[in-house]
Each structure stands twice: as C-alpha cells, then as structure tokens.
Amino acid sequence: MLWFVLGILVTLGGLALFGWLRRNDLRPKWYAWVLFAIGLLNALFIIEASVGSLREDEAGVIAKLVLVGVIVLGLTWGAAWRLTTGRAPSRSAGA
Amino acid sequence: MKKDELQSSGPSQGVSRRTFVKGTLALTALSAAAAAGCAPGSVASAGNTSRFGKPSWVKRVDKYPVEIDDSALTRYDSGNGGFSTAARAWGPDLTAELSRIQQSVTLEGVRNNLPGNDLKARALQHGAACLMYGQPGRLLYSWSAVRPPTDYGVGPWQGSPEEAAQLVKAAALFYGAGSVGIARLDRRWIYSRDGGKDLVFEDVPEPVIEDTRKVIPEKVQYQISLAIPQSFELIALAPTAMSSAATGFGYSLMAFVAGLLAEFIRQLGYVAIPCGNDTGLSVPMAIDAGLGEVGRTGRLITPEWGPNVRLAKVLTDLPMAVDKPIVFGVMDFCRKCKKCAEHCPGDALSLETEPSWEITGVWNQPGKKVWQEDAAKCLKAWRELGTGCSVCVRVCPYTKRAETMLHDVVKGTISTMPTLSSFIAKADDWFGYGVRKDPDAWWRRLGRSFGRDGF
Ligand code: B12
Ligand code: SF4
Ligand code: SF4
C-alpha cells in the first residue's frame, strides 16, 4: 500500500516536473538527472524507514532519519537545480 | 552497576561531526542503492527470511571461522556451568547477601508498583514461563513417544535425505520455529554429564534415561537446531520482569516446538530426543546447523532477529541433508561494537577487541577462541536486579524488528563493507536504538499475538 501511494505521488510529481521544465525551456544535463534520482531514492528510502520505525515503536528514530534525509535531499536536489539553472536554489526561490 | 542501571535511559549518545558527515555520505549511497533494489542486503521481503532462504549477504561456508584447539576441548560437564558454580566464586557470605538482595528488590518492585517489576509484570513473567518447567526427559521433552506410533504396516517413512530435511523443516516452521537448520551431530557439544547423570552413547535401539545415566543411541547422528524469536517489545524493557516474560515465553515455546517436532519424527518411525537447555551446547550446535554466528556475548546472532532468539534442538537418527554454517560479518563487527559489554550491568562481558583462549573460570569450556563470559558476574547482576537481565540482547545493534529494509541494508553493509562497522555501531546509538522503553506503555498497546512482534 505504501509503495502504491508513493508510486502515484512520484508519477504525479514527475509529470509536474517535466511540464515545468518544458515551460521554462530547461534541459538538465544527465548528471543533474543522476543527482535528482539519488535524492528521490533517498527520500523514498527515508519514508519507508520512517513508516517502518513507527511500526517498530521506534518513533525517536524518525526525527533523526528525517534530518539525515533532508540533508541528503538538500545536497542532491540543490546541486541538480544549480547545474540546471546555473543559480543557487535560495536566490531562485521566488523566480 | 554502571551504564545500564534500572533507571538509566540506555545507550550513550555522541557522534563526532566527522563521523556524522561520513555517515551522511554512506547513508546517501546506501539509500540510493537500497531504493533501487540493488543494495547488498536487498531481499524479496524485509520480513522473515527463513521461509524464503537467507538474505544475499549471508554466506555459507564449509568451515566455521572460530578457532578450536581439540587438544584442550573435551566434552563439558554442565555441572560446571555458572548456575552450579557461581556461588563457589562468590563465597558463602556474598551468596547469602545476593539471595537477600534478590528477594528484597523483587518484593520492593511488587509492593511499590515499580514499572516493569510490579505484580502484573511478575504475573506476566511467570505465566509466560509455565511450559518451561517440563524437565528434560519429561512432558513435552519426553525421550519416548507421547502417543505410541500407529503400526500402519508400512514401516518407517522412506525418502532421500533432501526430502527428509524438507519435511522436518516444514514441520518445525509449522510448529512455531523462527528458523531451523540441520547438522551432523558433533559429539564435542554434547555434555559429558548433565543433570547429575552421565551422558553416554551406546548401541541401543531407543534413548533411555536411567538413574545415573542418560543413554543416546549410537545411531543418533543428526541434530536439528531451532531458533525461537523472542518478543522485541518486551526485550526492549530489559532488565525488568517484563523482559523476563519474553525469555520465559521463549522457554515455553522451546518446549512446545522441540517437543512437537520430536513427536513428528517418532511418528515417522525414527528416534527423536527433544532438548531445551539440557543435553548439549545450543550455541555451537546452532552454528553447525547454519542458524547464525557467535557474538561477543558468546550467544548466537541470527541474520533475522540478531541475538533475540532462544535455542532448542532435537537429536535424531533420521538421515537428513545437512546445512552449512553461515557468516555475515558478526565477529568482525563485534570487534568494533562492544555495546553489550559497555552496557552490561554486571561487567560480565569482555571489552577486549580480540577473542581469547583464556577462560575466566570453570564455567567456561576451554579450547575455543571466543570472547569469554564471566558467568559469576552475570548471575550476580541477575540477583541484584531480581530478573534475568537481557540488557546485552536489548542493546545489540542486531536486535531489530524487520519492519523496514533499513536494517537489512545495514546488516548487508556490515557483511560486505566491514570498514563502515565502527560508524554503524556509533550510528546505532545516535539514532537512539537499544534504549529501554516504558514498561507501562506495553500494557496500553495491544501487541501482536503470540509474542511474535518481530516475526
Ligand atoms: C548456563 C547458561 C547461562 C549461565 C552461565 C553460562 C556459563 N558459561 O556457565 C548465565 C546465567 C551466565 C547465562 C546468561 C545468559 N544466557 Co545463557 N545459557 C546457559 C545454558 C543453559 C548452558 C550453557 C553452558 O553450559 N555454558 C557453560 C560453558 C560451555 O560456557 P562457555 O564455555 O562460556 O560457552 C558459552 C559460549 O561461548 C557458547 N559456546 C559454547 N561452546 C562453544 C563452542 C563454539 C565453537 C562457540 C563459537 C561458542 C560456544 O555457549 C556457551 C553459553 O554459555 C545455555 C543453553 C545451552 N545448553 O547451551 C543457555 C543459553 C546459551 N543462554 C542464552 C541466553 C539468551 C542468555 C542470556 C541473554 C540470558 C537471557 N536473559 O536470555 C544471558 C547472556 C549472558 C551473556 N554472556 O551474554 C541462550 C542463547 C540464545 C542465543 N541467542 O544464542 C541459551 C542457548 C539458552 C536458550 N534457551 O536459548 N546463561
Ligand atoms: S544478561 Fe548477563 S551478560 Fe547480559 S547484560 Fe545482563 S549481566 Fe551482562
Ligand atoms: S552488542 Fe555489538 S559487540 Fe555485542 S554481540 Fe551485539 S554486535 Fe556484538
């Protein structure tokens, strides 16, 4: 069930991302895609581990998992963004 | 008592920034690999692997990598074990004092309603252990058929050793074993004396318990080792009476599973001797049968439930295909981890990096290079706590419920990339694993039935 819901979310997110890239005429390099994919897989892994930790009665573990996950996500997606747009994510936030 | 007193919150925290950065990088690589399904530890299911075979990071080996010196190793007299000899090491005064302490902490827990040691906790403990009181050779542990096998006129079951192994494993899992393995019976692990009786092998058709001897037929050349997972939720409450309920329930299940499996084999027309703690050394026998590796505690660490299992065995003359021992990096990880020894309230476990030949007392069987346990110190802690402790099981990084593939990935990494072991041991603390939980919360949550919350 978890993977089914995540699958739908990832598909919808992917479609939105492709649309946005086309509208802004952006063509990410292959290595930006690799970084993006690593970030995405990391996010899925952290979600799976957090749900599992809840079942294991290890709620305390979740906060730390999310912390590590957010750092990894920030690094990989931040780098992918920068490689694609040539700008740092923070400066482009309102663009 | 040090680090893990009853009131302590558990493992110490503290990971340096360097370790954290190293770990974040490692986790990135691992999470990417895991989510892509190509991690070293990825298996079809994060749940019980035993029914589907072992995970990919478990290797089968011909020879188990523990050094044994056969010139020093002789069959062990169970009467030299800690339960019989610790009092000698303590001396009469300390022995009397420890009995008094045990009684007073037990009463104090019940009378003052201390969480985990109150009346309902003691009731849970004693209820759980009800079946364990079947003594060797009696009740479920009977050495002869409970129901005389019916004579169908076809003689004993016939089939190949592979078919026999398959039948036995299917039956063992059906009766409740978590995992099951088969090995040739290595007589070095059979006690020379047990329960005050000599254990001998003789050319007799049936096993028999006499007044002074227990006779095992020469034709009994196989052993089936059974791992019985314990409740993770209750072990997380160690060292209270509630964690003793987990071990007590494990003991009851041992009798149940071994007893039923032995009867199954007898009904096939063969000899079967179900054993709990009696008759032989469960840890090396389980290693031979490929159920796990030995850790710093001298206890079996399984790939599925870590050390959080009890072990039972059935000896038989039914010829079966045997399993090989397995390795998955445990001994190497234990060199770096040491969590059990650091948190042991009795200082009973070795903190040395390397295993040793040096025994700590008559309660160790000489001739094997392992981390030697000090049984007198362990039992002293049990008396002081008024329970069967289990802190070393609770804090072990291998003691994990398999609800997320995170643990599978970590165990796979330990097995395939030992250079990350130190980091993984520290990260286990940092994430907050192994911390003692609130005993009263256990009653509010209706846990999984049959104590199988990690199964
Ligand atoms: C007596 C005993 C104790 C006594 C005394 C031990 C002693 N050395 O005298 C005490 C009270 C200390 C004890 C404590 C515990 N025990 Co205990 N114990 C036993 C018992 C009944 C007999 C073992 C024995 O005869 N030891 C005497 C000599 C042989 O000890 P030793 O030389 O030091 O060898 C030890 C290990 O090195 C290993 N071993 C023996 N030979 C060989 C050979 C090789 C090659 C290797 C690698 C290992 C190995 O097994 C021995 C275990 O004591 C066994 C059941 C059984 N029949 O095996 C359970 C057993 C070993 N204990 C068990 C457990 C779980 C515990 C505790 C965690 C208690 C608990 N709450 O559950 C603690 C852990 C202590 C620790 N070191 O970490 C489980 C282990 C399960 C597992 N995962 O492996 C067993 C199998 C009981 C069971 N029903 O499942 N135990
Ligand atoms: S059971 Fe024994 S060896 Fe394990 S932590 Fe407790 S006192 Fe130490
Ligand atoms: S706590 Fe660490 S050192 Fe102890 S048995 Fe478990 S892995 Fe080995």
XYZ file of C-alpha atoms and ligand atoms in Angstrom:
657
model
C 0.000 0.000 0.000
C 2.811 2.398 0.981
C 4.630 1.796 -2.300
C 1.354 2.146 -4.230
C 0.698 5.593 -2.733
C 4.328 6.630 -3.212
C 4.194 5.383 -6.798
C 1.203 7.615 -7.547
C 2.845 10.614 -5.851
C 6.142 10.102 -7.702
C 4.306 9.755 -11.031
C 2.297 12.945 -10.446
C 5.439 14.775 -9.242
C 7.380 13.546 -12.275
C 4.694 14.745 -14.680
C 4.610 18.148 -12.962
C 8.410 18.375 -13.123
C 8.549 17.535 -16.845
C 5.839 20.108 -17.554
C 7.636 22.761 -15.583
C 10.973 22.035 -17.304
C 9.317 22.267 -20.738
C 7.531 25.506 -19.910
C 10.796 27.064 -18.740
C 12.763 25.578 -21.615
C 15.239 23.879 -19.301
C 17.218 20.803 -20.387
C 19.021 19.263 -17.403
C 22.332 17.504 -18.090
C 22.444 13.727 -17.495
C 24.450 14.150 -14.285
C 21.807 16.521 -12.904
C 19.273 13.759 -13.536
C 21.523 11.295 -11.684
C 21.707 13.614 -8.674
C 17.956 14.128 -8.818
C 17.361 10.372 -8.916
C 19.688 9.782 -5.948
C 17.795 12.436 -3.976
C 14.468 10.890 -4.913
C 15.554 7.353 -3.988
C 16.919 8.681 -0.717
C 13.571 10.357 0.023
C 11.674 7.132 -0.718
C 14.063 5.174 1.466
C 13.637 7.609 4.360
C 9.838 7.483 4.047
C 9.886 3.668 4.053
C 12.259 3.617 7.043
C 10.151 6.157 8.961
C 6.916 4.222 8.444
C 8.725 1.020 9.457
C 10.189 2.699 12.549
C 6.724 3.751 13.612
C 5.611 0.124 13.383
C 8.681 -0.884 15.363
C 7.726 1.549 18.123
C 10.952 3.477 17.400
C 9.353 6.908 16.976
C 12.525 8.555 18.329
C 14.457 7.266 15.332
C 12.204 9.033 12.821
C 13.324 12.603 13.619
C 16.944 11.653 13.007
C 16.126 9.736 9.855
C 14.285 12.771 8.516
C 17.189 15.044 9.486
C 19.679 12.919 7.562
C 17.201 12.537 4.700
C 16.606 16.275 4.403
C 20.360 16.963 4.351
C 20.896 14.427 1.576
C 17.867 15.705 -0.326
C 19.031 19.322 0.025
C 22.524 18.465 -1.220
C 21.462 16.364 -4.206
C 18.464 18.377 -5.401
C 20.231 21.664 -4.617
C 23.165 20.614 -6.784
C 20.848 19.349 -9.544
C 18.958 22.658 -9.512
C 22.144 24.647 -9.674
C 23.541 22.561 -12.512
C 20.316 23.010 -14.457
C 19.529 26.666 -13.843
C 23.020 27.950 -13.073
C 21.600 29.555 -9.934
C 21.628 28.700 -6.240
C 18.221 27.427 -5.042
C 17.791 30.199 -2.454
C 18.184 33.087 -4.986
C 15.799 31.488 -7.375
C 13.137 30.747 -4.805
C 10.744 33.422 -5.977
C 11.556 33.152 -9.649
C 26.204 -1.269 38.437
C 27.278 1.102 35.708
C 25.896 2.466 32.476
C 22.682 0.458 32.387
C 21.071 0.738 35.764
C 17.327 0.269 36.005
C 16.610 3.975 35.830
C 19.048 4.811 33.048
C 17.761 5.791 29.679
C 20.109 3.480 27.812
C 22.953 3.792 25.376
C 25.082 6.889 25.430
C 24.721 9.336 22.606
C 27.517 11.123 20.811
C 28.797 11.038 17.277
C 31.505 13.402 16.111
C 30.885 15.792 13.230
C 33.365 13.836 11.124
C 31.503 10.598 11.790
C 28.204 12.326 11.027
C 29.431 13.628 7.660
C 30.968 10.248 6.835
C 27.688 8.647 7.791
C 25.532 11.016 5.783
C 27.606 10.194 2.725
C 27.388 6.479 3.468
C 23.640 6.712 4.003
C 23.242 8.562 0.717
C 24.991 5.806 -1.173
C 23.157 3.116 0.751
C 19.742 4.653 0.441
C 20.166 5.140 -3.257
C 21.300 1.562 -3.664
C 18.565 0.233 -1.412
C 15.729 2.106 -3.027
C 16.995 0.929 -6.391
C 16.759 -2.611 -5.094
C 20.438 -3.342 -5.628
C 21.681 -2.872 -2.070
C 23.905 -5.548 -0.648
C 21.106 -6.582 1.657
C 18.094 -6.349 -0.570
C 15.810 -9.340 -0.284
C 12.337 -10.105 -1.501
C 10.841 -9.206 1.840
C 12.035 -7.253 4.828
C 10.145 -9.740 6.978
C 11.022 -13.283 7.915
C 13.709 -14.509 5.594
C 13.853 -18.010 6.918
C 10.925 -19.294 4.968
C 12.454 -17.912 1.787
C 16.079 -18.774 2.470
C 18.759 -16.480 3.859
C 19.407 -12.949 2.569
C 22.033 -12.446 -0.127
C 24.603 -11.020 2.308
C 24.737 -14.286 4.252
C 27.452 -16.611 3.012
C 27.521 -20.364 3.525
C 30.955 -21.711 4.494
C 32.429 -25.186 4.790
C 34.362 -24.388 7.921
C 33.142 -22.051 10.642
C 35.764 -19.355 11.366
C 36.181 -19.906 15.120
C 39.486 -21.404 16.160
C 39.188 -24.608 18.164
C 42.014 -26.397 19.941
C 40.972 -30.036 20.078
C 43.784 -30.891 22.476
C 42.150 -28.613 25.079
C 38.488 -29.135 24.256
C 36.722 -32.000 25.986
C 33.024 -32.677 26.417
C 31.706 -30.344 29.090
C 30.050 -31.273 32.363
C 27.024 -28.995 32.661
C 27.534 -29.144 36.425
C 30.488 -26.783 35.910
C 28.225 -24.108 34.355
C 27.596 -20.836 36.135
C 24.279 -21.847 37.698
C 26.044 -24.526 39.747
C 29.431 -22.895 40.291
C 28.902 -19.133 40.659
C 28.138 -19.464 44.355
C 31.555 -21.071 44.851
C 33.195 -17.999 43.318
C 31.114 -15.640 45.446
C 31.737 -17.444 48.733
C 29.030 -18.112 51.350
C 28.695 -14.546 52.633
C 28.192 -12.916 49.255
C 25.897 -15.764 48.193
C 23.662 -15.182 51.203
C 23.781 -11.433 50.671
C 22.818 -11.794 46.992
C 19.850 -14.014 47.891
C 18.702 -11.394 50.350
C 19.101 -8.606 47.764
C 17.237 -10.592 45.126
C 14.350 -11.185 47.468
C 14.187 -7.595 48.631
C 14.333 -5.999 45.144
C 11.631 -8.399 43.971
C 9.362 -7.550 46.897
C 10.127 -3.843 46.572
C 9.145 -3.885 42.899
C 5.793 -5.505 43.593
C 4.931 -3.645 46.777
C 5.897 -0.228 45.390
C 4.360 -0.850 41.966
C 7.645 -0.154 40.166
C 7.042 -0.096 36.381
C 8.160 -3.367 34.829
C 8.600 -5.082 38.194
C 5.106 -4.743 39.664
C 2.617 -7.512 40.316
C 1.227 -7.619 36.776
C 4.776 -7.796 35.377
C 5.665 -10.723 37.658
C 2.387 -12.411 36.732
C 3.177 -11.982 33.030
C 6.658 -13.412 33.607
C 5.511 -16.493 35.474
C 2.572 -17.114 33.156
C 4.891 -16.913 30.155
C 7.311 -19.455 31.580
C 4.638 -22.021 32.530
C 5.625 -24.640 29.977
C 9.353 -24.345 30.586
C 9.086 -26.365 33.739
C 8.821 -29.550 31.699
C 12.056 -31.139 32.879
C 14.457 -32.867 30.468
C 13.010 -36.244 29.612
C 9.537 -35.381 30.887
C 6.302 -33.994 29.442
C 6.992 -32.228 26.134
C 10.694 -33.049 26.491
C 9.930 -36.759 26.769
C 12.591 -39.057 25.290
C 9.956 -41.544 24.176
C 6.781 -41.269 22.084
C 3.941 -39.332 23.704
C 1.456 -41.275 21.553
C 2.763 -44.720 20.580
C 3.178 -44.634 16.775
C 0.380 -46.461 14.956
C 1.510 -49.560 13.062
C 0.195 -48.924 9.549
C 2.120 -51.938 8.287
C 4.383 -49.848 6.037
C 7.421 -49.458 8.282
C 9.290 -46.180 8.831
C 8.963 -43.323 6.331
C 11.369 -43.721 3.398
C 12.818 -40.960 1.219
C 16.007 -39.179 0.279
C 17.924 -37.114 2.872
C 16.851 -33.982 0.981
C 13.195 -34.961 1.244
C 13.624 -35.758 4.938
C 15.215 -32.351 5.579
C 12.372 -30.659 3.731
C 9.731 -32.489 5.814
C 11.456 -31.709 9.076
C 11.910 -28.031 8.215
C 8.300 -27.654 7.090
C 7.091 -29.268 10.313
C 9.444 -27.203 12.524
C 8.285 -23.909 10.996
C 4.667 -25.068 11.238
C 5.076 -25.816 14.953
C 6.468 -22.327 15.558
C 10.233 -22.239 14.972
C 11.507 -18.957 13.539
C 14.268 -20.719 11.680
C 15.550 -24.273 11.544
C 18.840 -25.847 10.500
C 20.259 -29.363 10.340
C 23.768 -30.669 11.027
C 25.623 -33.903 11.697
C 25.740 -34.356 15.456
C 29.152 -33.191 16.719
C 29.591 -35.043 19.990
C 32.043 -32.414 21.275
C 28.973 -30.255 22.013
C 27.107 -32.987 23.921
C 27.575 -32.652 27.682
C 29.641 -35.388 29.336
C 27.351 -35.129 32.351
C 24.016 -33.378 32.637
C 21.567 -33.037 35.480
C 23.881 -35.172 37.612
C 23.828 -38.086 35.137
C 26.466 -39.330 32.709
C 25.556 -38.805 29.064
C 26.711 -41.792 27.045
C 26.341 -43.129 23.505
C 25.550 -46.843 23.269
C 24.341 -49.288 20.682
C 20.730 -49.318 21.895
C 17.535 -49.021 19.821
C 15.869 -46.256 21.882
C 17.144 -43.387 24.052
C 16.704 -44.045 27.743
C 17.083 -42.090 30.973
C 18.310 -44.271 33.838
C 19.009 -43.398 37.463
C 22.622 -42.419 36.870
C 22.912 -42.269 33.069
C 21.245 -40.885 30.004
C 21.835 -43.177 27.043
C 21.747 -41.819 23.497
C 21.678 -44.466 20.746
C 24.852 -44.580 18.601
C 22.648 -44.313 15.503
C 21.573 -40.777 16.507
C 23.841 -38.847 14.185
C 21.860 -35.738 13.315
C 20.704 -32.667 15.154
C 18.030 -30.160 14.240
C 18.606 -26.706 15.707
C 15.635 -24.444 16.276
C 15.686 -20.671 16.742
C 12.692 -19.275 18.617
C 12.409 -15.484 18.265
C 11.513 -13.569 21.429
C 9.218 -10.549 21.728
C 11.130 -7.422 20.730
C 8.688 -5.172 22.562
C 9.330 -6.982 25.840
C 13.100 -7.312 25.379
C 13.127 -3.507 24.896
C 12.073 -3.308 28.566
C 15.170 -5.149 29.881
C 16.253 -5.593 32.625
C 12.754 -5.884 34.125
C 10.404 -8.747 34.899
C 8.688 -7.837 31.618
C 11.801 -8.746 29.606
C 11.966 -11.923 31.675
C 8.458 -12.603 30.336
C 9.963 -12.545 26.834
C 12.600 -15.099 27.801
C 10.081 -17.154 29.801
C 7.749 -17.276 26.831
C 10.718 -18.271 24.660
C 11.381 -21.158 27.068
C 7.760 -22.281 26.866
C 7.882 -22.136 23.077
C 11.148 -24.107 23.050
C 9.431 -26.973 24.837
C 6.418 -26.678 22.563
C 8.305 -26.602 19.264
C 11.020 -29.147 20.140
C 8.517 -31.490 21.788
C 6.092 -31.429 18.868
C 8.864 -31.803 16.287
C 10.317 -34.797 18.143
C 6.901 -36.441 18.226
C 6.508 -35.804 14.470
C 9.802 -37.604 13.816
C 8.830 -40.502 16.066
C 5.559 -40.842 14.200
C 7.634 -41.167 11.011
C 9.273 -44.167 12.653
C 12.572 -42.721 13.907
C 14.191 -41.875 17.215
C 13.990 -38.259 18.409
C 15.280 -36.556 21.549
C 13.913 -33.048 22.151
C 16.277 -30.830 24.149
C 15.911 -27.423 25.727
C 18.923 -26.231 27.688
C 19.825 -29.809 28.545
C 21.958 -32.438 26.807
C 24.112 -30.205 24.604
C 25.561 -26.764 23.961
C 22.934 -24.975 21.921
C 25.170 -22.202 20.537
C 27.830 -24.276 18.728
C 25.134 -26.719 17.617
C 23.120 -23.881 16.070
C 26.296 -22.578 14.409
C 26.881 -26.024 12.866
C 23.289 -26.005 11.618
C 23.759 -22.638 9.909
C 21.431 -20.552 12.066
C 23.886 -17.760 12.853
C 27.272 -16.652 14.129
C 28.642 -16.269 17.632
C 28.949 -12.734 19.015
C 30.843 -11.037 21.844
C 28.287 -12.386 24.344
C 29.043 -15.992 23.398
C 25.440 -16.138 22.146
C 24.152 -16.834 18.653
C 23.440 -13.832 16.431
C 20.976 -14.734 13.700
C 20.671 -12.741 10.458
C 16.932 -12.340 11.059
C 16.492 -11.480 14.760
C 20.054 -10.917 15.969
C 20.638 -12.431 19.430
C 16.935 -12.099 20.302
C 16.229 -15.812 19.984
C 16.173 -18.828 22.240
C 17.604 -22.085 21.003
C 16.354 -25.632 21.252
C 17.392 -28.791 19.421
C 16.197 -32.262 18.521
C 18.609 -35.180 18.128
C 17.591 -37.934 15.720
C 18.628 -40.919 13.618
C 16.511 -39.776 10.642
C 19.093 -39.276 7.845
C 18.748 -35.718 6.505
C 20.609 -33.384 4.148
C 22.653 -31.035 6.313
C 23.139 -27.271 6.203
C 26.445 -25.427 6.235
C 27.499 -22.810 8.788
C 26.888 -19.202 7.786
C 28.892 -15.978 8.126
C 27.736 -12.404 7.739
C 30.461 -10.354 9.407
C 29.348 -10.683 13.037
C 32.708 -11.428 14.652
C 34.342 -8.569 12.825
C 31.531 -6.200 13.761
C 31.749 -7.290 17.427
C 35.446 -6.350 17.439
C 34.366 -2.749 16.876
C 30.955 -2.563 18.532
C 31.294 -3.667 22.208
C 27.868 -2.206 23.097
C 26.798 -5.302 25.036
C 29.941 -5.218 27.178
C 29.724 -1.461 27.739
C 26.113 -1.660 28.917
C 26.322 -4.942 30.832
C 25.273 -4.075 34.406
C 27.473 -6.878 35.749
C 30.693 -6.192 33.808
C 30.430 -9.826 32.769
C 31.457 -9.446 29.144
C 34.881 -8.958 27.626
C 35.805 -5.484 26.398
C 38.883 -6.806 24.599
C 38.941 -6.220 20.869
C 40.096 -9.745 20.056
C 38.575 -13.029 21.254
C 40.767 -15.104 23.517
C 41.643 -18.670 24.584
C 41.857 -17.538 28.232
C 38.889 -18.784 30.240
C 37.514 -16.716 33.139
C 36.523 -19.671 35.323
C 35.299 -23.245 35.497
C 32.072 -22.033 33.824
C 33.922 -21.738 30.504
C 34.709 -24.799 28.399
C 38.393 -24.473 27.396
C 39.571 -24.974 23.803
C 37.786 -22.276 21.828
C 38.865 -18.763 20.896
C 35.836 -16.592 21.727
C 35.029 -13.626 23.948
C 34.832 -15.462 27.262
C 31.921 -14.646 29.554
C 32.201 -14.319 33.321
C 29.122 -16.276 34.408
C 29.548 -15.446 38.103
C 29.418 -11.730 37.336
C 26.397 -12.125 35.063
C 24.493 -14.096 37.692
C 25.476 -11.595 40.382
C 23.808 -8.876 38.290
C 20.708 -11.080 37.934
C 20.450 -11.392 41.711
C 20.895 -7.635 42.171
C 18.285 -6.859 39.535
C 15.877 -9.581 40.626
C 15.360 -10.502 36.965
C 17.099 -12.373 34.108
C 18.542 -9.072 32.800
C 18.826 -9.366 28.947
C 20.398 -5.894 28.615
C 23.047 -7.356 26.275
C 20.254 -8.569 23.990
C 18.356 -5.286 24.160
C 21.279 -3.047 23.172
C 22.776 -5.235 20.437
C 22.561 -3.472 17.045
C 21.464 -6.779 15.512
C 18.351 -6.827 17.737
C 15.966 -5.248 15.269
C 12.391 -5.914 14.200
C 12.269 -6.332 10.455
C 9.680 -3.669 9.688
C 11.908 -1.618 7.384
C 14.542 -2.544 4.841
C 16.869 -0.098 6.621
C 18.029 -2.908 8.923
C 18.523 -5.277 6.047
C 20.636 -2.679 4.264
C 22.684 -2.030 7.409
C 23.261 -5.742 8.057
C 24.178 -6.206 4.416
C 26.646 -3.337 4.693
C 28.236 -4.827 7.817
C 28.628 -8.086 5.955
C 30.046 -6.655 2.737
C 31.766 -3.405 3.797
C 33.371 -4.014 7.204
C 35.216 -0.665 7.036
C 31.908 1.033 7.883
C 31.357 -1.105 11.007
C 32.631 1.440 13.553
C 30.419 4.107 12.073
C 27.390 1.804 12.040
C 27.900 0.877 15.701
C 28.045 4.584 16.649
C 25.138 5.494 14.382
C 23.021 2.822 16.096
C 23.474 4.745 19.354
C 22.952 8.116 17.707
C 19.648 7.033 16.221
C 18.562 6.016 19.715
C 18.246 2.264 19.226
C 18.563 -0.015 22.236
C 17.165 2.487 24.723
C 14.941 0.972 27.395
C 11.254 1.649 26.755
C 8.411 2.434 29.170
C 7.043 -0.837 30.626
C 3.588 0.579 31.336
C 3.127 1.630 27.710
C 3.306 -2.074 26.765
C 0.008 -2.812 28.516
C -1.784 0.025 26.744
C -0.759 -1.163 23.304
C -2.243 -4.491 22.296
C 0.858 -6.098 20.814
C 0.924 -8.821 18.224
C -0.466 -12.127 19.336
C 1.766 -14.990 20.451
C 4.642 -12.679 21.387
C 5.735 -12.593 17.769
C 6.106 -8.861 17.301
C 9.295 -9.111 15.269
C 8.192 -12.006 13.188
C 24.277 -21.851 31.825
C 23.784 -20.808 30.871
C 23.913 -19.463 31.227
C 24.574 -19.007 32.523
C 26.007 -19.427 32.720
C 26.848 -19.560 31.471
C 28.115 -20.293 31.742
N 29.139 -20.075 30.959
O 28.182 -21.047 32.664
C 24.358 -17.473 32.526
C 23.482 -17.090 33.690
C 25.598 -16.612 32.572
C 23.640 -17.248 31.203
C 23.304 -15.995 30.793
C 22.676 -15.728 29.620
N 22.192 -16.612 28.750
Co 22.545 -18.492 28.849
N 22.668 -20.358 28.834
C 23.197 -21.198 29.659
C 22.979 -22.641 29.177
C 21.801 -23.212 29.938
C 24.142 -23.612 29.268
C 25.430 -23.095 28.637
C 26.653 -23.743 29.234
O 26.646 -24.933 29.527
N 27.711 -22.958 29.443
C 28.915 -23.442 30.051
C 30.129 -23.305 29.102
C 30.019 -24.219 27.907
O 30.136 -21.933 28.699
P 31.253 -21.298 27.743
O 32.396 -22.176 27.601
O 31.499 -19.931 28.264
O 30.490 -21.234 26.312
C 29.459 -20.308 26.064
C 29.630 -19.693 24.683
O 30.946 -19.434 24.356
C 28.949 -20.696 23.764
N 29.774 -21.814 23.321
C 29.950 -22.973 23.950
N 30.733 -23.785 23.245
C 31.054 -23.140 22.116
C 31.824 -23.536 21.014
C 31.999 -22.648 19.957
C 32.803 -23.071 18.786
C 31.411 -21.370 20.009
C 31.597 -20.416 18.887
C 30.627 -20.980 21.119
C 30.458 -21.880 22.151
O 27.892 -21.239 24.571
C 28.151 -21.085 25.962
C 26.964 -20.358 26.574
O 27.102 -20.252 27.948
C 22.641 -22.360 27.654
C 21.806 -23.444 26.981
C 22.695 -24.453 26.350
N 22.503 -25.692 26.659
O 23.594 -24.115 25.575
C 21.955 -21.003 27.757
C 21.993 -20.078 26.555
C 23.336 -20.173 25.880
N 21.816 -18.746 27.143
C 21.087 -17.954 26.452
C 20.814 -16.587 26.745
C 19.944 -15.837 25.775
C 21.359 -15.974 27.868
C 21.141 -14.546 28.347
C 20.983 -13.450 27.326
C 20.020 -14.535 29.361
C 18.681 -14.124 28.924
N 18.088 -13.251 29.647
O 18.144 -14.618 27.961
C 22.419 -14.330 29.192
C 23.555 -13.781 28.361
C 24.875 -13.852 29.042
C 25.983 -13.439 28.143
N 27.135 -13.956 28.220
O 25.781 -12.641 27.312
C 20.578 -18.651 25.199
C 21.353 -18.186 23.981
C 20.491 -17.919 22.775
C 21.341 -17.365 21.696
N 20.858 -16.383 21.006
O 22.421 -17.829 21.489
C 20.797 -20.165 25.555
C 21.079 -21.059 24.365
C 19.530 -20.623 26.277
C 18.320 -20.742 25.392
N 17.354 -21.445 25.865
O 18.168 -20.236 24.322
N 23.442 -18.392 30.528
S 22.458 -10.877 30.860
Fe 24.433 -11.022 31.930
S 25.942 -10.613 30.315
Fe 23.963 -9.882 29.544
S 23.939 -7.706 30.140
Fe 22.902 -8.838 31.758
S 24.503 -9.205 33.274
Fe 25.522 -8.662 31.360
S 26.241 -5.624 21.070
Fe 27.806 -5.386 19.495
S 29.589 -6.447 20.327
Fe 27.815 -7.148 21.464
S 27.126 -9.005 20.406
Fe 25.931 -7.282 19.583
S 27.121 -6.654 17.776
Fe 28.497 -7.909 19.016
